[in-house]
Tab-separated table of C-alpha atoms in Angstrom:
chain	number	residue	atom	x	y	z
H	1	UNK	CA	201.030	143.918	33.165
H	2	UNK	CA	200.526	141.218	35.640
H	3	UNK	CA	196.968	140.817	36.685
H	4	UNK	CA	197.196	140.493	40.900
H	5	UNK	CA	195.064	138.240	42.137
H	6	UNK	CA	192.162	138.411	44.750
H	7	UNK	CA	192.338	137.081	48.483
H	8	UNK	CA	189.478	134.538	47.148
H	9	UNK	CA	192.002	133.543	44.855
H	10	UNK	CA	194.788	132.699	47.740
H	11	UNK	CA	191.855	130.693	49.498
H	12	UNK	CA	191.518	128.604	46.729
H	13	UNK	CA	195.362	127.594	46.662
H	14	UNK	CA	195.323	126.926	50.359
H	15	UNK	CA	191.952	124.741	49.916
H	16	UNK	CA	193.762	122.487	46.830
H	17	UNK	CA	196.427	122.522	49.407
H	18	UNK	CA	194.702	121.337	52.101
H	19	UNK	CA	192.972	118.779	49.850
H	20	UNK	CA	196.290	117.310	48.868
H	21	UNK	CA	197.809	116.694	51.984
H	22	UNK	CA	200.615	120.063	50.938
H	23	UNK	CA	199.374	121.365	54.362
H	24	UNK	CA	197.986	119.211	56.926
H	25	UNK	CA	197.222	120.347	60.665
H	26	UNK	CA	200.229	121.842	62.511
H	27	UNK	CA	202.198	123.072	59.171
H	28	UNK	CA	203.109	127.210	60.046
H	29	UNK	CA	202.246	128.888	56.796
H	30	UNK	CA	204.582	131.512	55.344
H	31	UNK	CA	205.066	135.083	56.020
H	32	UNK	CA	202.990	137.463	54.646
H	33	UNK	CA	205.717	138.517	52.424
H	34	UNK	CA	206.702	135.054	51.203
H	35	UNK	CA	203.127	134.426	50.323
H	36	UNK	CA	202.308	137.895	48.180
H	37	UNK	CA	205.665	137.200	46.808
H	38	UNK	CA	205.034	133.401	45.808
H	39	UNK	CA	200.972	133.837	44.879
H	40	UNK	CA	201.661	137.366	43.231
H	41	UNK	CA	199.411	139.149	45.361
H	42	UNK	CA	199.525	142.141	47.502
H	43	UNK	CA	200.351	142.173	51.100
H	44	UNK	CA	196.781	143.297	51.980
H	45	UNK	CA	195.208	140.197	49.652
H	46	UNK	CA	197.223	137.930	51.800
H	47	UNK	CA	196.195	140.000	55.275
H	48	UNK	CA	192.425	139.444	54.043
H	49	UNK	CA	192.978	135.615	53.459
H	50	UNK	CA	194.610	135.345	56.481
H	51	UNK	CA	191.468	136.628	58.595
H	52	UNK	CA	189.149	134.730	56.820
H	53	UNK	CA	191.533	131.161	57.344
H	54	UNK	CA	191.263	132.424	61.315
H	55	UNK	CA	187.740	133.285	61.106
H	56	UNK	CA	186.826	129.959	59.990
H	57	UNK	CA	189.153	128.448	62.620
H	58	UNK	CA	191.243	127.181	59.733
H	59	UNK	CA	194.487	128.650	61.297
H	60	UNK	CA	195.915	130.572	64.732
H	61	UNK	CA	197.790	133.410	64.630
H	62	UNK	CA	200.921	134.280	66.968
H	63	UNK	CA	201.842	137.781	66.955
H	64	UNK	CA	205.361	139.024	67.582
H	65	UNK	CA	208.962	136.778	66.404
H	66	UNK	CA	209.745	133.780	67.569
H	67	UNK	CA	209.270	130.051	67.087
H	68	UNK	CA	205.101	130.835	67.972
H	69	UNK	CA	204.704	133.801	65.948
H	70	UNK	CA	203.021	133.481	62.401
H	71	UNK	CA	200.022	131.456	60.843
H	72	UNK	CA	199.530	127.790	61.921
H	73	UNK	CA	197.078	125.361	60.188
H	74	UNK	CA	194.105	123.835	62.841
H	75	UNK	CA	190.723	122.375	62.516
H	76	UNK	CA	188.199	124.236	64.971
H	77	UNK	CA	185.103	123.898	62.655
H	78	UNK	CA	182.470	123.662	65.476
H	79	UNK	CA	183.590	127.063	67.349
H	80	UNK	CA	183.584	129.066	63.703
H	81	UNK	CA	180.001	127.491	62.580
H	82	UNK	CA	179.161	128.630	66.358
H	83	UNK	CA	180.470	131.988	65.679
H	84	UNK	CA	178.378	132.253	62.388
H	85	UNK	CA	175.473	131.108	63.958
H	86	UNK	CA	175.535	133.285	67.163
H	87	UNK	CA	175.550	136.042	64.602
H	88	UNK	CA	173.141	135.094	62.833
H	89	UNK	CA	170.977	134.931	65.656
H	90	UNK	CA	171.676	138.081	66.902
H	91	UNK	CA	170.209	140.010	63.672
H	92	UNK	CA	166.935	137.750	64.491
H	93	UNK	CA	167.561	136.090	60.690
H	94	UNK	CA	167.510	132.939	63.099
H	95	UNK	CA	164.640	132.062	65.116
H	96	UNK	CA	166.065	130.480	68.258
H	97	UNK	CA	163.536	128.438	68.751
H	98	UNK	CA	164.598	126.710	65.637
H	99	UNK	CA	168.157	126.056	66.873
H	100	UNK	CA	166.073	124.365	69.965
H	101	UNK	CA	164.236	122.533	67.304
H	102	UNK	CA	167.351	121.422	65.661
H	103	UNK	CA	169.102	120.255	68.877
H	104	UNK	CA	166.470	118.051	69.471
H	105	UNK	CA	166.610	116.779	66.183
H	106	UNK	CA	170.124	116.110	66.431
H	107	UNK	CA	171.075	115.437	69.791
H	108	UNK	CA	168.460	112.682	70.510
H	109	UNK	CA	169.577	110.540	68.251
H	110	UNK	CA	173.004	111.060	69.136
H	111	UNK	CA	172.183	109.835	72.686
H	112	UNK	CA	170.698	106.932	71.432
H	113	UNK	CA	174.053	106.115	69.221
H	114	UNK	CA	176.175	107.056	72.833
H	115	UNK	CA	174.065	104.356	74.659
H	116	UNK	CA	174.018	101.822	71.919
H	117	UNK	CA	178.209	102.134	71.034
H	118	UNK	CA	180.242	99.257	72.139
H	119	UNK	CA	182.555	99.095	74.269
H	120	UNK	CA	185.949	100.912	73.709
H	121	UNK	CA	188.879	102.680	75.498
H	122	UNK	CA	187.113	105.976	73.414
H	123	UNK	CA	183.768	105.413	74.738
H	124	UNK	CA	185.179	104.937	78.973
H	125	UNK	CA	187.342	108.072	77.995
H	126	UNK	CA	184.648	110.272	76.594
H	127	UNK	CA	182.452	109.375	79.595
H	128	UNK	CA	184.609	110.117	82.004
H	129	UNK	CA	185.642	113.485	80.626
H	130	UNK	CA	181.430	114.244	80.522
H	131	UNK	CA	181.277	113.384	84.741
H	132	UNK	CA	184.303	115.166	85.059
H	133	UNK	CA	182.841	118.435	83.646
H	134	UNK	CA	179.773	117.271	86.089
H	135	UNK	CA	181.927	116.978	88.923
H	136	UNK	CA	183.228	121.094	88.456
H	137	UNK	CA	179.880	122.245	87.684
H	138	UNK	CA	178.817	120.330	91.172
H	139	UNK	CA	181.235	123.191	92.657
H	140	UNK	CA	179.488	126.211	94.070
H	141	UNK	CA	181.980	128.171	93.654
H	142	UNK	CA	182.074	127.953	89.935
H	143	UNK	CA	181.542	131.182	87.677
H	144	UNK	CA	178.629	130.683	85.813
H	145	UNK	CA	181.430	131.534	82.614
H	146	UNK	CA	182.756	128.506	83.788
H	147	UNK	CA	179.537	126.625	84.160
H	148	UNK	CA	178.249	127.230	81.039
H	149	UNK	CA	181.386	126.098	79.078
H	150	UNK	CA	181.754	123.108	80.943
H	151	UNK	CA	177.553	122.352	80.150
H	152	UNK	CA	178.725	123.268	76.584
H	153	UNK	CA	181.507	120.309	77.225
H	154	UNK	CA	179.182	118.105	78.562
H	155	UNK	CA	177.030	117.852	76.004
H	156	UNK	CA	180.087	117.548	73.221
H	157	UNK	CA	181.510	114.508	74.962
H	158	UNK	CA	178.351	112.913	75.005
H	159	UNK	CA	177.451	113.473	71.044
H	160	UNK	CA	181.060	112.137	70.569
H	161	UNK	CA	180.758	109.074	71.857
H	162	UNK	CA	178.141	107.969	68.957
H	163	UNK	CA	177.667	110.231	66.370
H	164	UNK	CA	180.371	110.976	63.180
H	165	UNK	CA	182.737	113.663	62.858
H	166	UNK	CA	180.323	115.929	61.510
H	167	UNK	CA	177.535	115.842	63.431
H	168	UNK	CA	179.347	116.588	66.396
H	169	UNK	CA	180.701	119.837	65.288
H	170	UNK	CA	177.094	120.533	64.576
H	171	UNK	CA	175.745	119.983	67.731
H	172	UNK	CA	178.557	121.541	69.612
H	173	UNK	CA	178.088	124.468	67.326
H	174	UNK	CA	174.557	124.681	68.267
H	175	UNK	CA	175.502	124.669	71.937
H	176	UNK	CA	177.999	127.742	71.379
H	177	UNK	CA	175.590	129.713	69.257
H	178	UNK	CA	172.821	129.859	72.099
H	179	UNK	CA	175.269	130.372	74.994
H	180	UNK	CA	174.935	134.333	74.354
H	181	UNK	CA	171.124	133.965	75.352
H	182	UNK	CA	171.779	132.021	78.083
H	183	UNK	CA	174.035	134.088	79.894
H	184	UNK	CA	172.088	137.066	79.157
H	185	UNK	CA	169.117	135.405	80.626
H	186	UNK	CA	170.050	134.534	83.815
H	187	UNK	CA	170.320	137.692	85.532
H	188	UNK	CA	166.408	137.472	85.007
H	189	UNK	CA	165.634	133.875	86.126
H	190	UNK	CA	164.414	133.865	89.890
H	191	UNK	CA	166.752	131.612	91.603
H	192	UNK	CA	170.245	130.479	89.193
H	193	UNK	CA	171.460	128.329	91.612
H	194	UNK	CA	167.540	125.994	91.726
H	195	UNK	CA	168.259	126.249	88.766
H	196	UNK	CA	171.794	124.947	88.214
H	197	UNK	CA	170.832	122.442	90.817
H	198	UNK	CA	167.753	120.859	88.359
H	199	UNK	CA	170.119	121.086	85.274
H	200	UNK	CA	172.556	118.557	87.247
H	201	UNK	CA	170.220	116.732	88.537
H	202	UNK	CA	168.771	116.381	84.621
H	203	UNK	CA	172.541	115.837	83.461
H	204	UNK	CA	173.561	113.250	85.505
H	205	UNK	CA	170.322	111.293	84.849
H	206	UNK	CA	171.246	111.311	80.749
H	207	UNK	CA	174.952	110.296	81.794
H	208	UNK	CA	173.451	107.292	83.695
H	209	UNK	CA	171.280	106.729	81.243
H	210	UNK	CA	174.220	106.297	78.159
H	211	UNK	CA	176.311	104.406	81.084
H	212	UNK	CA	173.912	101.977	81.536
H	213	UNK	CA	172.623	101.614	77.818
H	214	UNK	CA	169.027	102.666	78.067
H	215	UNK	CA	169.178	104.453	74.653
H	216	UNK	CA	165.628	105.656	74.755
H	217	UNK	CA	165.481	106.517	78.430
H	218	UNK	CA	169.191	109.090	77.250
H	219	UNK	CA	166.673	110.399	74.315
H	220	UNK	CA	163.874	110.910	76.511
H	221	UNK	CA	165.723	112.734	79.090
H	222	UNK	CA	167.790	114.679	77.284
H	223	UNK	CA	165.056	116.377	75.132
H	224	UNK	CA	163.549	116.914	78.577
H	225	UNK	CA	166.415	118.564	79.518
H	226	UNK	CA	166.576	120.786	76.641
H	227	UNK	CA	162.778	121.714	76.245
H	228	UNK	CA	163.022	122.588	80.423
H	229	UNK	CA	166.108	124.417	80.185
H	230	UNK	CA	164.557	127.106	76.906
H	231	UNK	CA	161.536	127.711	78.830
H	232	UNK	CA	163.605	128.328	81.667
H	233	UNK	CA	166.444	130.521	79.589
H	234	UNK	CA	165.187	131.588	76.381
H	235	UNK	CA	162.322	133.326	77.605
H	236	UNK	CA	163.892	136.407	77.512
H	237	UNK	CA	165.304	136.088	73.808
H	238	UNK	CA	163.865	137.469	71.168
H	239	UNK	CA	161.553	134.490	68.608
């Protein structure tokens, strides 16, 4: 009798596959028949594999027929660790204070690699998408949804411009993991829009700051930043 095989057991082919360059970013997986048929697992193996591949933003899923229907391959590691880490939080096995902590430790240096990169068509681009996302949150008609996503933004395009791959998706997982607290908070803070007005006021001085190469000056002000925006924010969250 043939032994079926677990959905851990699936993840493991698609990880060798992965690893091999068999499926690469973009590739549309198989039905779920093709694959319980192919693997020699049930349909509801392949349904469990298939959750955990989107959970860890390892693939989107259309629903319906068509040519977007189905399973496709991505890489979205930040906003999955964000996800893990927002839950996390939320049972309190996270202090987030220590996330703070973290962000500091990450995102200062990162500022100093932003204002110490050379010159490159990547480096302009990345700092003009960061003053664009400035530029909308300057609008006061923005939802604070939108404000916070485009802070979120902000603060990716500026941890891009020096740091690797992976600390990156770190720090913008970090970001994405605290904006639950934030947005509960500020229904409680006195006045939001004082507030939104100092936050630009700090961001804009940490863009100048990586424009104009003053790598310790973007360190300094940016864990400034941070530090006033918790004690503003994360007050109201639990330790």
């Amino acid at each position: 009798m043939h032994r079926e095989k677990s959905f851990t057991q699936l993840l493991e082919v698609f990880e060798r596959k992965l690893r091999s360059g068999e499926l690469v970013v973009g590739d549309r997986l198989p039905g779920e028949r093709t694959l319980a048929e192919t693997y020699g697992v049930s349909r509801a193996s392949v349904r469990e594999a298939l959750r955990v591949l989107d959970a860890v933003g390892l693939i989107t899923t259309g629903v319906g027929s068509g040519p977007k229907a189905g399973s496709v391959v991505v890489s979205e590691p930040s906003e999955a660790l964000g996800w893990a880490l927002r839950m996390h939080l939320a049972t309190s096995s996270l202090p987030v204070a220590d996330v703070i902590s973290t962000r500091l430790h990450l995102e200062g240096p990162a500022m100093v690699e932003a204002a110490a990169a050379p010159d490159s068509l990547e480096r302009d681009a990345a700092l003009q998408r960061a003053g664009s996302y400035l530029d909308e949150m300057d609008d006061p008609q923005i939802t604070d949804e939108r404000f916070h996503f485009c802070d979120t933004r902000f603060h990716y395009e500026l941890a891009a411009v020096g740091s690797n791959l992976v600390m990156k998706t770190i720090i913008d997982s970090l970001r994405i993991a605290t904006i639950s607290y934030v947005q509960e908070a500020v229904p409680h803070l006195e006045d939001w829009q004082a507030v939104k007005r100092t936050l630009q006021e700090q961001h804009r001085g940490i863009l100048a700051a990586v424009v104009d190469r003053r790598p310790q000056d973007a360190r300094a002000r940016l864990e400034e930043h941070i530090l006033w925006f918790s004690r503003q924010s994360l007050s109201f969250a639990r330790p």
